PDB file of C-alpha atoms in Angstrom:
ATOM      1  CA  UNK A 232      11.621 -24.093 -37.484  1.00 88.00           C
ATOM      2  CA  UNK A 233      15.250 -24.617 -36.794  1.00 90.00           C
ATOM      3  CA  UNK A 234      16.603 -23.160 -33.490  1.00 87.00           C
ATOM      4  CA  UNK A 235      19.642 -20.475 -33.742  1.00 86.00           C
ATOM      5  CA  UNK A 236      21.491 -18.904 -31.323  1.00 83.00           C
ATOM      6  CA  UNK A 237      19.320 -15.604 -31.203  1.00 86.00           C
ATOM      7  CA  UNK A 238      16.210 -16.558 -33.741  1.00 89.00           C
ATOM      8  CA  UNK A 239      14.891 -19.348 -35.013  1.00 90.00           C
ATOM      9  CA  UNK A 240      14.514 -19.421 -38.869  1.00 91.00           C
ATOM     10  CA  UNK A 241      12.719 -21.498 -41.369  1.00 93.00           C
ATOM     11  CA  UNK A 242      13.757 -24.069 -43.753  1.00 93.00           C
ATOM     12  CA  UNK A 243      12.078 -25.242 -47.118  1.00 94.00           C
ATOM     13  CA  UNK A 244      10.724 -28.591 -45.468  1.00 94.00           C
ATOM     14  CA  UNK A 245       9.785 -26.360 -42.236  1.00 94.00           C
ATOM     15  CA  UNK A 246       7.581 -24.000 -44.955  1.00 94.00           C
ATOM     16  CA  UNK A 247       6.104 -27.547 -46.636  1.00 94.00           C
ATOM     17  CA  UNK A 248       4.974 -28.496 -43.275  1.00 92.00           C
ATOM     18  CA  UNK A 249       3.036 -25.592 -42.470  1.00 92.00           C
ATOM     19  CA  UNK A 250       2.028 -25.392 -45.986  1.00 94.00           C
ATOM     20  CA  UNK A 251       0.661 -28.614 -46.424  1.00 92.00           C
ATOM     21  CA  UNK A 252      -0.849 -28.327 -42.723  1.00 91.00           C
ATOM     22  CA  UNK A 253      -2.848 -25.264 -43.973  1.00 91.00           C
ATOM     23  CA  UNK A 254      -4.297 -27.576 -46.872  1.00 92.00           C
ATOM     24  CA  UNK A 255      -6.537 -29.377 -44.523  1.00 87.00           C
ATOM     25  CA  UNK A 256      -7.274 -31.001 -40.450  1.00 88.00           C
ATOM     26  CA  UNK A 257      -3.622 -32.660 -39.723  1.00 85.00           C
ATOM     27  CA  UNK A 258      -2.321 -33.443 -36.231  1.00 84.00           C
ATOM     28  CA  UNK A 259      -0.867 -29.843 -36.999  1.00 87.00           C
ATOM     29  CA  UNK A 260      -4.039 -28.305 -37.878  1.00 89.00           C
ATOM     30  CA  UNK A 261      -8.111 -28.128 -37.634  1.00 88.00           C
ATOM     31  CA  UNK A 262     -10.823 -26.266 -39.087  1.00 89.00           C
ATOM     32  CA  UNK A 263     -12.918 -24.299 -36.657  1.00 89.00           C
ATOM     33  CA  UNK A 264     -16.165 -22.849 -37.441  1.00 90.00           C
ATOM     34  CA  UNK A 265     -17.127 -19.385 -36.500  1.00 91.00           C
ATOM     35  CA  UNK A 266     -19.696 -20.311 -33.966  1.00 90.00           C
ATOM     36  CA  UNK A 267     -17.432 -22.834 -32.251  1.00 84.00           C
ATOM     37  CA  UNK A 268     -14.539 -20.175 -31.523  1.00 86.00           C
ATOM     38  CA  UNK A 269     -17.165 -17.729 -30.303  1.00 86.00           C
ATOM     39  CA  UNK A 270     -18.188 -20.273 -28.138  1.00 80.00           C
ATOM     40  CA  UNK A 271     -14.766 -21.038 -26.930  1.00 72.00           C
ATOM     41  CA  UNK A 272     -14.723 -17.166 -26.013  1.00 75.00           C
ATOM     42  CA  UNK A 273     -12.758 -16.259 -29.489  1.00 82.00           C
ATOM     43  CA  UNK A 274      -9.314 -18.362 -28.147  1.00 78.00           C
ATOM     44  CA  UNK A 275      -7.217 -19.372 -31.176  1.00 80.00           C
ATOM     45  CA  UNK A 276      -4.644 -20.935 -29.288  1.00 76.00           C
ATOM     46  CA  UNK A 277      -3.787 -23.924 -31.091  1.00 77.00           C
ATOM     47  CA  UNK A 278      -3.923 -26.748 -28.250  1.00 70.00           C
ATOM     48  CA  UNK A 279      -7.809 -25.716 -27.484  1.00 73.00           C
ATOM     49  CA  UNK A 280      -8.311 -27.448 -30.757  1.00 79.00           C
ATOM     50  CA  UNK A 281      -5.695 -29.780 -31.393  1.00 78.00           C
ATOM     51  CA  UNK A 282      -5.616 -31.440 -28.299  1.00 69.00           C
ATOM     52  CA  UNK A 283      -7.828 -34.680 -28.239  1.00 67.00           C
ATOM     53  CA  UNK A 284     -10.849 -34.358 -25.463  1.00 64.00           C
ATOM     54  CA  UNK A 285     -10.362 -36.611 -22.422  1.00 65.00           C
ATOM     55  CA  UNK A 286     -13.740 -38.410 -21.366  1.00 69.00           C
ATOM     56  CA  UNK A 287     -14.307 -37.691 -17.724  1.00 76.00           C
ATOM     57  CA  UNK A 288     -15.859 -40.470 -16.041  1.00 82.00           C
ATOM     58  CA  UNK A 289     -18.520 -38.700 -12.948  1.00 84.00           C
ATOM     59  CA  UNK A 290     -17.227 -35.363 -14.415  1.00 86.00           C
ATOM     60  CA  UNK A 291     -17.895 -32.316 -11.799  1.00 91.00           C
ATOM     61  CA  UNK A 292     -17.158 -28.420 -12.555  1.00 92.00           C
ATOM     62  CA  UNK A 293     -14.776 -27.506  -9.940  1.00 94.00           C
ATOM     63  CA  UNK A 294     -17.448 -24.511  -9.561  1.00 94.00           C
ATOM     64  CA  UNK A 295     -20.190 -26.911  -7.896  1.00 95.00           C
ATOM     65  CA  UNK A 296     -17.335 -27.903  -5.323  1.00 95.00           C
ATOM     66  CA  UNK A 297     -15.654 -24.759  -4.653  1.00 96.00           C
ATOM     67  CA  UNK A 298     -17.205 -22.732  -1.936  1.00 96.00           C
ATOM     68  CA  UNK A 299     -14.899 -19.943  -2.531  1.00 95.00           C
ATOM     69  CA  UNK A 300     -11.963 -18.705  -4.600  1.00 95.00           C
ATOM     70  CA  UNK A 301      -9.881 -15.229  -4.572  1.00 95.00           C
ATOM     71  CA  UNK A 302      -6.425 -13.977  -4.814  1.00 94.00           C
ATOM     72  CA  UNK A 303      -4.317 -13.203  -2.415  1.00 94.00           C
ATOM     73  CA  UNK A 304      -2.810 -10.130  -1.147  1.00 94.00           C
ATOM     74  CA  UNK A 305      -0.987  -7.506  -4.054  1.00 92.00           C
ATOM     75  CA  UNK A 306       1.807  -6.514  -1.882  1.00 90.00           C
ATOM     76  CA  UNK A 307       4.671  -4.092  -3.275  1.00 89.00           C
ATOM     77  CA  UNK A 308       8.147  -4.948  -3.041  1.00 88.00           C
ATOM     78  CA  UNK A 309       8.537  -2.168  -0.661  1.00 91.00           C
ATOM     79  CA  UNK A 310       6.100  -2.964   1.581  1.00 91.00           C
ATOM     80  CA  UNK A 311       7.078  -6.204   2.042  1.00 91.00           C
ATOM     81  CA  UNK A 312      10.488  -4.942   2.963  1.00 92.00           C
ATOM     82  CA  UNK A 313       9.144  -3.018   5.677  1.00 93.00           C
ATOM     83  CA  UNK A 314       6.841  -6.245   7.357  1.00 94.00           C
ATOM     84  CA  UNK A 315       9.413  -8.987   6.919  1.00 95.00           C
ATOM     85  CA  UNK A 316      10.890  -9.908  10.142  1.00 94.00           C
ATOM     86  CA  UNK A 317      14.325 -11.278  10.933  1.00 91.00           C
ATOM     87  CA  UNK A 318      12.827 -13.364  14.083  1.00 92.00           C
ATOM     88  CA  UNK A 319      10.468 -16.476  14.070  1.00 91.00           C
ATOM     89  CA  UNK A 320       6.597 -14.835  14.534  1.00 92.00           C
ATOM     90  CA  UNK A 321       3.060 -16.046  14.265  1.00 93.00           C
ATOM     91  CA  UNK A 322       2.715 -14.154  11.004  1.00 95.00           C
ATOM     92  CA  UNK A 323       3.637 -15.628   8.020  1.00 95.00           C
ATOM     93  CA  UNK A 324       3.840 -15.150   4.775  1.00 96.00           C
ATOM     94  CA  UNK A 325       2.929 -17.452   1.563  1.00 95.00           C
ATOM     95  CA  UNK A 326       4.107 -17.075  -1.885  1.00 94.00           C
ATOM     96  CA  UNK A 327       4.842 -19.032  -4.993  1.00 94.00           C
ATOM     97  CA  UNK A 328       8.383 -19.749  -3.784  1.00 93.00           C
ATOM     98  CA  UNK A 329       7.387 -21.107  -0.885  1.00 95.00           C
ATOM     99  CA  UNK A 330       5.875 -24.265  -2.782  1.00 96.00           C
ATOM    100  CA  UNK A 331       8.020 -27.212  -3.969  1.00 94.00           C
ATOM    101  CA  UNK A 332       6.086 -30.598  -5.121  1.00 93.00           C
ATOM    102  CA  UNK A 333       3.262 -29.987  -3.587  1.00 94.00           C
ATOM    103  CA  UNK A 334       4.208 -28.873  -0.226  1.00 95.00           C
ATOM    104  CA  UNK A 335       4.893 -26.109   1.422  1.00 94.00           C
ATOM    105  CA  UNK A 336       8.936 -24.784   2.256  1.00 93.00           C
ATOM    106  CA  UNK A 337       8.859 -24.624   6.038  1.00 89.00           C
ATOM    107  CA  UNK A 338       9.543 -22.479   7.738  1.00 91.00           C
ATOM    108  CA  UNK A 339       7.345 -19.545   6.170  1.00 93.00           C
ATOM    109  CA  UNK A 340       8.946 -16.059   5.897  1.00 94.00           C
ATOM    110  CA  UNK A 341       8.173 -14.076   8.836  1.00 95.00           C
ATOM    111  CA  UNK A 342       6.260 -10.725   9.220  1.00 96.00           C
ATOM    112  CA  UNK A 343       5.790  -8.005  11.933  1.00 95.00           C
ATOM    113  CA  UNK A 344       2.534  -7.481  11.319  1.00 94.00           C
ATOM    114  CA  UNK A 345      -0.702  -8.666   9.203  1.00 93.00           C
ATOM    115  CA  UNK A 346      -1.960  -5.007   7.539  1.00 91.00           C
ATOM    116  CA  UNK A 347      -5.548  -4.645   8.306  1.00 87.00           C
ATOM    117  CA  UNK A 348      -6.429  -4.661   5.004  1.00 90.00           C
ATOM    118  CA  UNK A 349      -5.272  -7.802   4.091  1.00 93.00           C
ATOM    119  CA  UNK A 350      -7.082  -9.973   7.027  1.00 92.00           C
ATOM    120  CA  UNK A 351      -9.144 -11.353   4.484  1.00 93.00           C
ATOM    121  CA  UNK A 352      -6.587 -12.659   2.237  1.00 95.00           C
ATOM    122  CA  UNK A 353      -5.498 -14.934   5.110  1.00 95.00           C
ATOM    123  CA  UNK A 354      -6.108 -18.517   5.417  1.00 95.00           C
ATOM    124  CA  UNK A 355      -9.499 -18.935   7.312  1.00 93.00           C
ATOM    125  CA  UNK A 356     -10.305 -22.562   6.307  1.00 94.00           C
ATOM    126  CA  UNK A 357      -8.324 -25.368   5.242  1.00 95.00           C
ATOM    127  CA  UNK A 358      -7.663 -24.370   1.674  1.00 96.00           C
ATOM    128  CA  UNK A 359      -5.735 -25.124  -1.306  1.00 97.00           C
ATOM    129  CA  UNK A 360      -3.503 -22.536  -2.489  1.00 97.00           C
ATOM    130  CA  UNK A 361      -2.551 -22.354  -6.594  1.00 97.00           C
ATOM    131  CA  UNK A 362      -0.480 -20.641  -8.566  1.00 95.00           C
ATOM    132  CA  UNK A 363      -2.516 -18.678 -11.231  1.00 92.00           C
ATOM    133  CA  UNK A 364       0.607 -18.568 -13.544  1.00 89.00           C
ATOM    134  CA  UNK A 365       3.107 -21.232 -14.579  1.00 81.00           C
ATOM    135  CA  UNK A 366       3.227 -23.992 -16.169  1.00 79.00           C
ATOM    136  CA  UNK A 367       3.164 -26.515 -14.411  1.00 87.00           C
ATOM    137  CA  UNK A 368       0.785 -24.821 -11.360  1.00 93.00           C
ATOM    138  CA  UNK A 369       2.143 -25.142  -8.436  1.00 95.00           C
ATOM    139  CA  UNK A 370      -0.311 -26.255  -5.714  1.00 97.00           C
ATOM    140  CA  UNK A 371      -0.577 -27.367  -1.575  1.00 97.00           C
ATOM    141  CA  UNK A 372      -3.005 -27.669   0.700  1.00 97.00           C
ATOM    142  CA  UNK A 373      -2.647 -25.326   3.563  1.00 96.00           C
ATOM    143  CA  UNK A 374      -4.274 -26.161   7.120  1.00 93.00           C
ATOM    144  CA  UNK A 375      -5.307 -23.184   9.433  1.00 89.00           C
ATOM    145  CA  UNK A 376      -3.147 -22.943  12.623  1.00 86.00           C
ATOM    146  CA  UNK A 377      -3.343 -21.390  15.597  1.00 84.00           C
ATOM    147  CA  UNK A 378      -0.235 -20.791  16.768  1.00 87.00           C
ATOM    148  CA  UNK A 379       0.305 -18.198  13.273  1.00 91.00           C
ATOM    149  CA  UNK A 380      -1.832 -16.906  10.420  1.00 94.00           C
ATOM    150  CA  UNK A 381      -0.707 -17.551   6.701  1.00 95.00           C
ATOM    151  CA  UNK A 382      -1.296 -14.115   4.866  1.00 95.00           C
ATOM    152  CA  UNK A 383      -1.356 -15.559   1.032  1.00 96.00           C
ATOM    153  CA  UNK A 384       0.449 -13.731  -1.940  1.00 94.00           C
ATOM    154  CA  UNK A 385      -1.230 -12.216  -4.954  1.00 92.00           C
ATOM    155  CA  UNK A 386      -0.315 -14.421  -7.484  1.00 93.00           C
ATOM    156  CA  UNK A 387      -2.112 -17.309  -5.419  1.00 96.00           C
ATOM    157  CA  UNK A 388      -5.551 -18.163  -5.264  1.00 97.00           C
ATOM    158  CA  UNK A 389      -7.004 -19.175  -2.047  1.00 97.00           C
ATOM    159  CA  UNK A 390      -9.462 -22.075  -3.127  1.00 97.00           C
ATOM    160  CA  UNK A 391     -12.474 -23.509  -0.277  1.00 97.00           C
ATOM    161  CA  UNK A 392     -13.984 -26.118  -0.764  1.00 96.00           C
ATOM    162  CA  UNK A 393     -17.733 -27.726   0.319  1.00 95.00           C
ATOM    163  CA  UNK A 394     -15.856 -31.132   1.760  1.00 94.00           C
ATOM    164  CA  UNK A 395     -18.690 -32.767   2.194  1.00 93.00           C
ATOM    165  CA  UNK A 396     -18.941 -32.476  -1.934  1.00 93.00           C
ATOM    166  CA  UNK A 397     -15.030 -32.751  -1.973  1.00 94.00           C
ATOM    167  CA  UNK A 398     -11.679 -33.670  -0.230  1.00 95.00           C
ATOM    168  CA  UNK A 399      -9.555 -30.953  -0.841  1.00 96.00           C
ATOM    169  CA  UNK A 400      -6.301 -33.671  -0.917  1.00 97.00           C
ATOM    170  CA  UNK A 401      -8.290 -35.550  -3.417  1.00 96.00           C
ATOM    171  CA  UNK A 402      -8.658 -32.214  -5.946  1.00 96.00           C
ATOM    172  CA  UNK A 403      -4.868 -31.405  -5.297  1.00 97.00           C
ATOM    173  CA  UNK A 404      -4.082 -34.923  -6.155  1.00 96.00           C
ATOM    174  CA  UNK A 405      -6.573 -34.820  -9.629  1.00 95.00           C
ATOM    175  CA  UNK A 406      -4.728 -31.724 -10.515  1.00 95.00           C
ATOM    176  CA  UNK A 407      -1.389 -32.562 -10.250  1.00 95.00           C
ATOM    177  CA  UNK A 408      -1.726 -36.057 -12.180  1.00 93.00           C
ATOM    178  CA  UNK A 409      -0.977 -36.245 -16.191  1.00 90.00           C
ATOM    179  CA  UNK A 410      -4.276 -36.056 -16.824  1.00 89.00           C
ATOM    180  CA  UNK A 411      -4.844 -32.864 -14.440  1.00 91.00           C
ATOM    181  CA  UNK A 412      -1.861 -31.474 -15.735  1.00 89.00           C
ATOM    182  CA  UNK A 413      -2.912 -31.608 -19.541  1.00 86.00           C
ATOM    183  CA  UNK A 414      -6.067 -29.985 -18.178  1.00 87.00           C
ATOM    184  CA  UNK A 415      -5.040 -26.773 -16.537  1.00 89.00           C
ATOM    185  CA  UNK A 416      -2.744 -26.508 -19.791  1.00 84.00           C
ATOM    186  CA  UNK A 417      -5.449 -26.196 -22.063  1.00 80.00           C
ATOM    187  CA  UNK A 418      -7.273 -24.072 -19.888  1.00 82.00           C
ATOM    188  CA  UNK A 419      -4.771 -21.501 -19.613  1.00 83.00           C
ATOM    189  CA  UNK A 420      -4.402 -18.740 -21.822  1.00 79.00           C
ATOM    190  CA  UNK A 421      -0.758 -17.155 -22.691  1.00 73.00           C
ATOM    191  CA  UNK A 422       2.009 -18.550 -24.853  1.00 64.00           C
ATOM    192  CA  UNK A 423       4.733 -17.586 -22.863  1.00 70.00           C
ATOM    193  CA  UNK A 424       3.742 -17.364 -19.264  1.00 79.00           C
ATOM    194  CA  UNK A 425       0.490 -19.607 -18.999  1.00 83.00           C
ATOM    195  CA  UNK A 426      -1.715 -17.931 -17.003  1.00 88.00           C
ATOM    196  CA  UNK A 427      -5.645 -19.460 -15.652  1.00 91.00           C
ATOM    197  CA  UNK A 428      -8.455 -17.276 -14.746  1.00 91.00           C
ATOM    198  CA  UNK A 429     -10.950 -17.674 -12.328  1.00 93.00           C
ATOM    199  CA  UNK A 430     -13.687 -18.736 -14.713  1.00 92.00           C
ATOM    200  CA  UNK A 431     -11.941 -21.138 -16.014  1.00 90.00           C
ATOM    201  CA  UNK A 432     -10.891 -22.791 -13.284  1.00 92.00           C
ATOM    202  CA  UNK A 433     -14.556 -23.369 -11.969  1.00 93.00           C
ATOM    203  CA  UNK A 434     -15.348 -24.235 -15.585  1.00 90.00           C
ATOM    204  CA  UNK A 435     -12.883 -27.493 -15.415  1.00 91.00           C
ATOM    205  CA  UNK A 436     -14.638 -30.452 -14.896  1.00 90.00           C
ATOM    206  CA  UNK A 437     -12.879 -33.354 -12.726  1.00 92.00           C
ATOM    207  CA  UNK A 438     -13.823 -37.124 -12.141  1.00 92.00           C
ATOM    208  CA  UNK A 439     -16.081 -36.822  -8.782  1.00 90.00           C
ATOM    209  CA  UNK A 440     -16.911 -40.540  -7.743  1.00 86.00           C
ATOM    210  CA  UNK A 441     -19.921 -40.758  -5.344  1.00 82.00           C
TER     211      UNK A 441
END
């Protein structure tokens, strides 16, 4: 299509494409049979099936690594209002934002207080927090501390790991290459804002040398 200033329209050669695409398997197009998109949980996005397979050398679902996985706290606009603090504590408080490249934007925003509900949604291990929308997924590796406790974000999943199956640094670093990258994409579902579920996070297989 040809890009306008507030929609996008088609020309004749745009309509040939997409004609001629519909005609038979291009680089624009593939045949799926019924069985294979009810095995692919009825997704029609386009780059589940136009997107050449990578071949995993030692391939491991994330699943058999992962000890545990959940999101964080869903905390209202308001209520974080009310347990932000304007002084340095040892609660913190860990959102998308706070990620750039990897790491994590010291300092963390401060809070009063940890709600007793939301204990559990702090880090306990050392554990690699990802966004579960984006595109690309932001990702770090977050180290329990002492001296504060990181209470995690809803739109962040908390991700343990069995480390004697797998380096937590070394899954972070798989992830965040090309190849990881190209991964998570297909693996998400949403045009717009991608967006990765649970399931199919533990379904992605990554290289696992011995």
């Amino acid at each position: 299509y040809e890009r306008g200033r507030q929609s996008n329209y088609f020309e004749t050669e745009h309509c040939d494409v997409i004609y001629d695409a519909f005609l038979g398997d291009s680089e624009l197009s593939k045949s799926v049979a019924c069985k294979d998109l009810l095995n692919g949980d009825c997704d029609l996005s386009p780059k589940k099936y136009l997107v050449e397979e990578s071949v995993v050398e030692n391939a491991t679902p994330l699943g058999i690594v992962i000890a545990s996985v959940k999101r964080g706290a869903t905390i209202t606009s308001k209520q974080m209002d009310a347990l932000l603090s304007e002084r340095p504590a040892r609660f913190r408080y860990l959102s998308l934002s706070n990620i750039t490249n990897g790491m994590l934007n010291e300092p963390l925003p401060s809070l009063k207080e940890i709600p007793a509900d939301c204990d559990r949604f702090c880090i306990k291990k050392r554990s690699l927090v990802m966004g579960k929308v984006g595109s690309p997924f932001k990702m770090a590796v977050v180290e329990p501390n002492r001296d504060c406790q990181v209470l995690v974000n809803g739109n962040l999943y908390i991700i343990e790991f069995d480390e004697v199956r797998a380096n937590p640094y070394y899954v972070k670093a798989v992830l965040e290459s090309e190849w990881g990258a190209k991964m998570l994409q297909q693996q998400s579902q949403g045009s717009v804002i991608p967006n990765i579920s649970v399931e199919k996070l533990m379904a992605l297989s990554i290289p696992l040398p011995d």
